[in-house]
CSV table of C-alpha atoms in Angstrom, one decimal:
chain,number,residue,atom,x,y,z
G,1,GLU,CA,-0.8,-13.2,-9.2
G,2,ALA,CA,-3.2,-10.6,-10.1
G,3,GLY,CA,-6.2,-10.2,-7.7
G,4,VAL,CA,-9.9,-9.8,-8.3
G,5,VAL,CA,-10.4,-6.7,-10.6
G,6,GLN,CA,-13.4,-4.6,-10.5
G,7,SER,CA,-14.5,-1.6,-12.4
G,8,PRO,CA,-15.4,1.1,-12.2
G,9,ARG,CA,-14.1,1.9,-8.8
G,10,TYR,CA,-16.7,4.8,-8.4
G,11,LYS,CA,-20.0,5.4,-10.0
G,12,ILE,CA,-22.6,8.3,-9.5
G,13,ILE,CA,-25.9,8.1,-11.3
G,14,GLU,CA,-29.3,9.7,-11.0
G,15,LYS,CA,-32.1,7.5,-9.8
G,16,LYS,CA,-34.1,5.4,-12.5
G,17,GLN,CA,-30.8,5.2,-14.6
G,18,PRO,CA,-29.2,2.0,-15.3
G,19,VAL,CA,-25.8,0.9,-14.0
G,20,ALA,CA,-23.4,-1.9,-14.6
G,21,PHE,CA,-20.5,-3.4,-12.7
G,22,TRP,CA,-17.8,-5.6,-14.1
G,23,CYS,CA,-15.5,-8.2,-12.4
G,24,ASN,CA,-12.7,-10.3,-13.4
G,25,PRO,CA,-12.0,-13.0,-10.9
G,26,ILE,CA,-8.6,-14.6,-10.2
G,27,SER,CA,-7.4,-16.7,-13.1
G,28,GLY,CA,-8.5,-20.4,-12.5
G,29,HIS,CA,-11.2,-19.6,-9.9
G,30,ASN,CA,-14.4,-21.3,-10.8
G,31,THR,CA,-16.6,-19.8,-8.2
G,32,LEU,CA,-17.6,-15.9,-8.2
G,33,TYR,CA,-19.7,-14.0,-5.9
G,34,TRP,CA,-21.3,-10.7,-5.8
G,35,TYR,CA,-21.8,-9.0,-2.4
G,36,LEU,CA,-23.5,-5.7,-1.3
G,37,GLN,CA,-21.9,-3.7,1.6
G,38,ASN,CA,-24.1,-1.0,3.2
G,39,LEU,CA,-22.3,1.7,5.1
G,40,GLY,CA,-21.2,0.3,8.5
G,41,GLN,CA,-22.1,-3.1,7.8
G,42,GLY,CA,-20.8,-6.5,6.7
G,43,PRO,CA,-21.1,-7.6,3.1
G,44,GLU,CA,-24.3,-9.7,2.2
G,45,LEU,CA,-24.3,-12.2,-0.7
G,46,LEU,CA,-26.3,-11.3,-3.8
G,47,ILE,CA,-25.4,-14.2,-5.9
G,48,ARG,CA,-22.9,-17.1,-6.4
G,49,TYR,CA,-21.7,-18.6,-9.6
G,50,GLU,CA,-20.1,-21.9,-10.2
G,51,ASN,CA,-18.5,-21.5,-13.5
G,52,GLU,CA,-21.3,-19.9,-15.7
G,53,GLU,CA,-24.2,-21.3,-13.6
G,54,ALA,CA,-25.8,-19.2,-10.8
G,55,VAL,CA,-26.2,-21.6,-8.0
G,56,ASP,CA,-27.5,-19.2,-5.3
G,57,ASP,CA,-29.2,-16.1,-6.3
G,58,SER,CA,-31.9,-16.3,-3.4
G,59,GLN,CA,-30.8,-12.7,-2.3
G,60,LEU,CA,-30.8,-11.0,-5.6
G,61,PRO,CA,-33.6,-8.6,-6.0
G,62,LYS,CA,-34.7,-9.9,-9.4
G,63,ASP,CA,-37.1,-7.0,-10.3
G,64,ARG,CA,-34.2,-4.7,-10.8
G,65,PHE,CA,-31.0,-6.7,-10.5
G,66,SER,CA,-29.4,-9.0,-13.1
G,67,ALA,CA,-26.0,-10.7,-13.3
G,68,GLU,CA,-24.4,-12.9,-15.8
G,69,ARG,CA,-21.2,-14.9,-16.3
G,70,LEU,CA,-21.4,-16.0,-20.0
G,71,LYS,CA,-18.2,-17.9,-20.3
G,72,GLY,CA,-17.6,-18.7,-16.8
G,73,VAL,CA,-14.9,-16.2,-16.2
G,74,ASP,CA,-15.7,-12.4,-15.7
G,75,SER,CA,-19.0,-11.2,-14.7
G,76,THR,CA,-21.4,-8.3,-14.9
G,77,LEU,CA,-23.9,-7.0,-12.4
G,78,LYS,CA,-26.6,-4.6,-13.5
G,79,ILE,CA,-29.2,-2.6,-12.0
G,80,GLN,CA,-32.1,-1.1,-13.9
G,81,PRO,CA,-33.5,1.1,-12.7
G,82,ALA,CA,-31.4,2.3,-9.8
G,83,GLU,CA,-33.0,3.5,-6.6
G,84,LEU,CA,-31.7,5.8,-3.8
G,85,GLY,CA,-31.4,2.8,-1.6
G,86,ASP,CA,-29.1,1.1,-4.1
G,87,SER,CA,-26.3,3.5,-2.9
G,88,ALA,CA,-23.7,1.0,-1.5
G,89,VAL,CA,-20.3,-0.7,-2.3
G,90,TYR,CA,-20.7,-3.6,-4.5
G,91,LEU,CA,-18.0,-6.4,-4.0
G,92,CYS,CA,-16.9,-9.3,-6.2
G,93,ALA,CA,-15.0,-12.0,-4.7
G,94,SER,CA,-13.7,-15.4,-6.2
G,95,SER,CA,-12.6,-18.8,-5.0
G,96,ASP,CA,-11.2,-21.8,-6.4
G,97,GLY,CA,-13.7,-24.1,-4.9
G,98,GLY,CA,-17.2,-24.1,-3.4
G,99,ALA,CA,-16.2,-25.6,-0.1
G,100,SER,CA,-16.9,-24.0,3.2
G,101,THR,CA,-13.2,-23.9,4.1
G,102,ASP,CA,-12.2,-22.3,0.7
G,103,THR,CA,-10.8,-18.8,0.9
G,104,GLN,CA,-12.8,-16.0,-0.9
G,105,TYR,CA,-10.6,-13.2,-2.4
G,106,PHE,CA,-12.3,-10.0,-2.6
G,107,GLY,CA,-11.9,-7.2,-5.1
G,108,PRO,CA,-11.7,-3.3,-4.0
G,109,GLY,CA,-15.4,-3.0,-4.7
G,110,THR,CA,-17.4,-0.3,-6.8
G,111,ARG,CA,-18.9,2.5,-4.6
G,112,LEU,CA,-22.3,3.5,-6.1
G,113,THR,CA,-24.1,6.7,-5.3
G,114,VAL,CA,-27.5,7.1,-6.6
G,115,LEU,CA,-28.7,10.9,-6.5
J,1,GLY,CA,-30.5,-18.6,10.9
J,2,ASP,CA,-26.7,-18.4,11.1
J,3,SER,CA,-25.5,-15.2,12.4
J,4,VAL,CA,-22.3,-13.3,13.8
J,5,THR,CA,-22.1,-10.7,16.6
J,6,GLN,CA,-19.0,-8.6,17.0
J,7,MET,CA,-18.2,-5.8,19.4
J,8,GLU,CA,-19.0,-2.5,18.2
J,9,GLY,CA,-16.5,0.2,17.4
J,10,PRO,CA,-14.8,2.3,16.9
J,11,VAL,CA,-12.0,1.0,19.1
J,12,THR,CA,-9.0,3.5,19.7
J,13,LEU,CA,-5.8,2.1,21.2
J,14,SER,CA,-2.2,3.4,21.7
J,15,GLU,CA,0.6,1.8,19.7
J,16,GLU,CA,1.8,-1.4,21.4
J,17,ALA,CA,-1.3,-1.9,23.4
J,18,PHE,CA,-3.1,-5.3,23.7
J,19,LEU,CA,-6.1,-5.8,21.4
J,20,THR,CA,-9.1,-8.0,21.8
J,21,ILE,CA,-12.2,-7.7,19.4
J,22,ASN,CA,-14.9,-10.1,20.7
J,23,CYS,CA,-16.9,-12.2,18.2
J,24,THR,CA,-19.6,-14.7,19.0
J,25,TYR,CA,-21.6,-16.7,16.6
J,26,THR,CA,-24.9,-18.8,16.2
J,27,ALA,CA,-24.9,-21.7,13.8
J,28,THR,CA,-25.8,-25.3,13.6
J,29,GLY,CA,-23.2,-27.9,13.3
J,30,TYR,CA,-19.6,-26.8,13.0
J,31,PRO,CA,-19.1,-23.7,10.9
J,32,SER,CA,-15.9,-22.5,9.5
J,33,LEU,CA,-14.8,-19.2,11.1
J,34,PHE,CA,-12.9,-16.3,9.6
J,35,TRP,CA,-11.5,-12.7,10.3
J,36,TYR,CA,-11.4,-10.4,7.3
J,37,VAL,CA,-9.6,-7.1,7.4
J,38,GLN,CA,-10.5,-4.0,5.2
J,39,TYR,CA,-7.8,-1.4,5.1
J,40,PRO,CA,-8.7,2.1,3.9
J,41,GLY,CA,-9.4,2.2,0.3
J,42,GLU,CA,-8.9,-1.5,-0.1
J,43,GLY,CA,-10.9,-4.7,-0.5
J,44,LEU,CA,-11.5,-7.3,2.0
J,45,GLN,CA,-8.6,-9.4,2.9
J,46,LEU,CA,-8.5,-12.8,4.8
J,47,LEU,CA,-6.6,-12.3,8.0
J,48,LEU,CA,-7.0,-15.7,9.5
J,49,LYS,CA,-9.3,-18.7,9.5
J,50,ALA,CA,-10.3,-21.8,11.6
J,51,THR,CA,-12.2,-24.7,10.5
J,52,LYS,CA,-12.9,-26.9,13.5
J,53,ALA,CA,-13.2,-26.6,17.2
J,54,ASP,CA,-9.9,-25.6,19.1
J,55,ASP,CA,-8.2,-24.7,16.1
J,56,LYS,CA,-6.1,-21.4,16.4
J,57,GLY,CA,-5.7,-19.3,13.3
J,58,SER,CA,-2.9,-16.8,13.1
J,59,ASN,CA,-1.4,-14.3,10.8
J,60,LYS,CA,0.7,-11.0,10.9
J,61,GLY,CA,0.7,-11.3,15.0
J,62,PHE,CA,-3.1,-11.8,15.0
J,63,GLU,CA,-4.6,-14.8,16.6
J,64,ALA,CA,-8.1,-16.3,17.2
J,65,THR,CA,-9.2,-19.6,18.6
J,66,TYR,CA,-12.3,-21.5,17.7
J,67,ARG,CA,-14.2,-22.0,20.9
J,68,LYS,CA,-17.1,-24.2,20.5
J,69,GLU,CA,-18.2,-24.3,24.1
J,70,THR,CA,-18.4,-20.6,24.1
J,71,THR,CA,-19.4,-20.2,20.4
J,72,SER,CA,-16.7,-17.6,20.2
J,73,PHE,CA,-13.9,-16.5,17.9
J,74,HIS,CA,-12.2,-13.6,19.5
J,75,LEU,CA,-9.4,-11.9,17.6
J,76,GLU,CA,-6.2,-11.0,19.6
J,77,LYS,CA,-2.7,-9.2,19.1
J,78,GLY,CA,-0.3,-8.6,21.8
J,79,SER,CA,1.2,-5.3,20.6
J,80,VAL,CA,-0.7,-3.3,17.7
J,81,GLN,CA,0.7,-1.0,15.4
J,82,VAL,CA,-0.4,2.1,13.5
J,83,SER,CA,-0.6,0.1,10.4
J,84,ASP,CA,-3.2,-2.2,12.0
J,85,SER,CA,-5.7,0.6,11.7
J,86,ALA,CA,-8.5,-0.9,9.6
J,87,VAL,CA,-12.1,-2.3,10.0
J,88,TYR,CA,-12.2,-6.0,11.0
J,89,PHE,CA,-14.9,-8.4,10.3
J,90,CYS,CA,-15.7,-11.7,12.0
J,91,ALA,CA,-17.6,-14.1,9.5
J,92,LEU,CA,-18.7,-17.8,9.3
J,93,ILE,CA,-19.6,-20.2,6.6
J,94,GLY,CA,-22.1,-22.6,8.0
J,95,TYR,CA,-22.2,-26.2,7.5
J,96,SER,CA,-25.5,-25.8,5.5
J,97,SER,CA,-24.9,-22.5,3.8
J,98,ALA,CA,-22.7,-23.9,0.9
J,99,SER,CA,-20.0,-21.5,1.1
J,100,LYS,CA,-22.3,-18.4,1.7
J,101,ILE,CA,-20.2,-16.2,4.2
J,102,ILE,CA,-22.2,-14.6,6.9
J,103,PHE,CA,-20.4,-11.4,8.1
J,104,GLY,CA,-20.5,-9.5,11.4
J,105,SER,CA,-21.1,-5.7,11.2
J,106,GLY,CA,-17.4,-4.9,11.5
J,107,THR,CA,-15.2,-3.2,14.0
J,108,ARG,CA,-13.2,0.0,13.3
J,109,LEU,CA,-9.9,-0.1,14.8
J,110,SER,CA,-7.8,3.2,15.2
J,111,ILE,CA,-4.2,2.9,16.6
J,112,ARG,CA,-2.6,6.2,18.0
J,113,PRO,CA,1.2,6.7,17.6
């Protein structure tokens, strides 16, 4: 079974430029998550989707960050414009349910460097 | 709010040594508890989990017991290998957090041959 796929794996951009990350979850998984992982810290949730609906986006900085999951499968996270402090690893995860006991499966992440 | 505190690293051990990585949590009710591992260059992988008090999660020789009385979920392994070198994250999903995982800051483990 294929795991969670993310691209690109690495991205380097100048500040104020836009950037987008793509995620394809495990087939059949209805719940998709985007996390932010700063260096030396644990991941923090940005947004959670149930199918195509964003059910928790309370931690997403909506002035510059946006996300979509139009057909309830793959998802895109966008930053516009990027700031120096956005340098981090962006992780996507999926699960086949929204229960607290469900295992979340993580992709390898996209490492963003903003210069 | 809910939180997880785990021992700071890095932790360096010799091969075949006994491992303990401490983890304590703060949460209302009965959260689900997890240990995730991140090998170099790879994504986070679930190592083990426990969903109710006194449950023991185990996988690949690692164990952790859900202790409600001490709000702890310490990770242990009797004999570590070089291949266990990785970053280990303790995490919880609270009763009221609707599948939002709260992670600790991670503990980097290095095993010497």
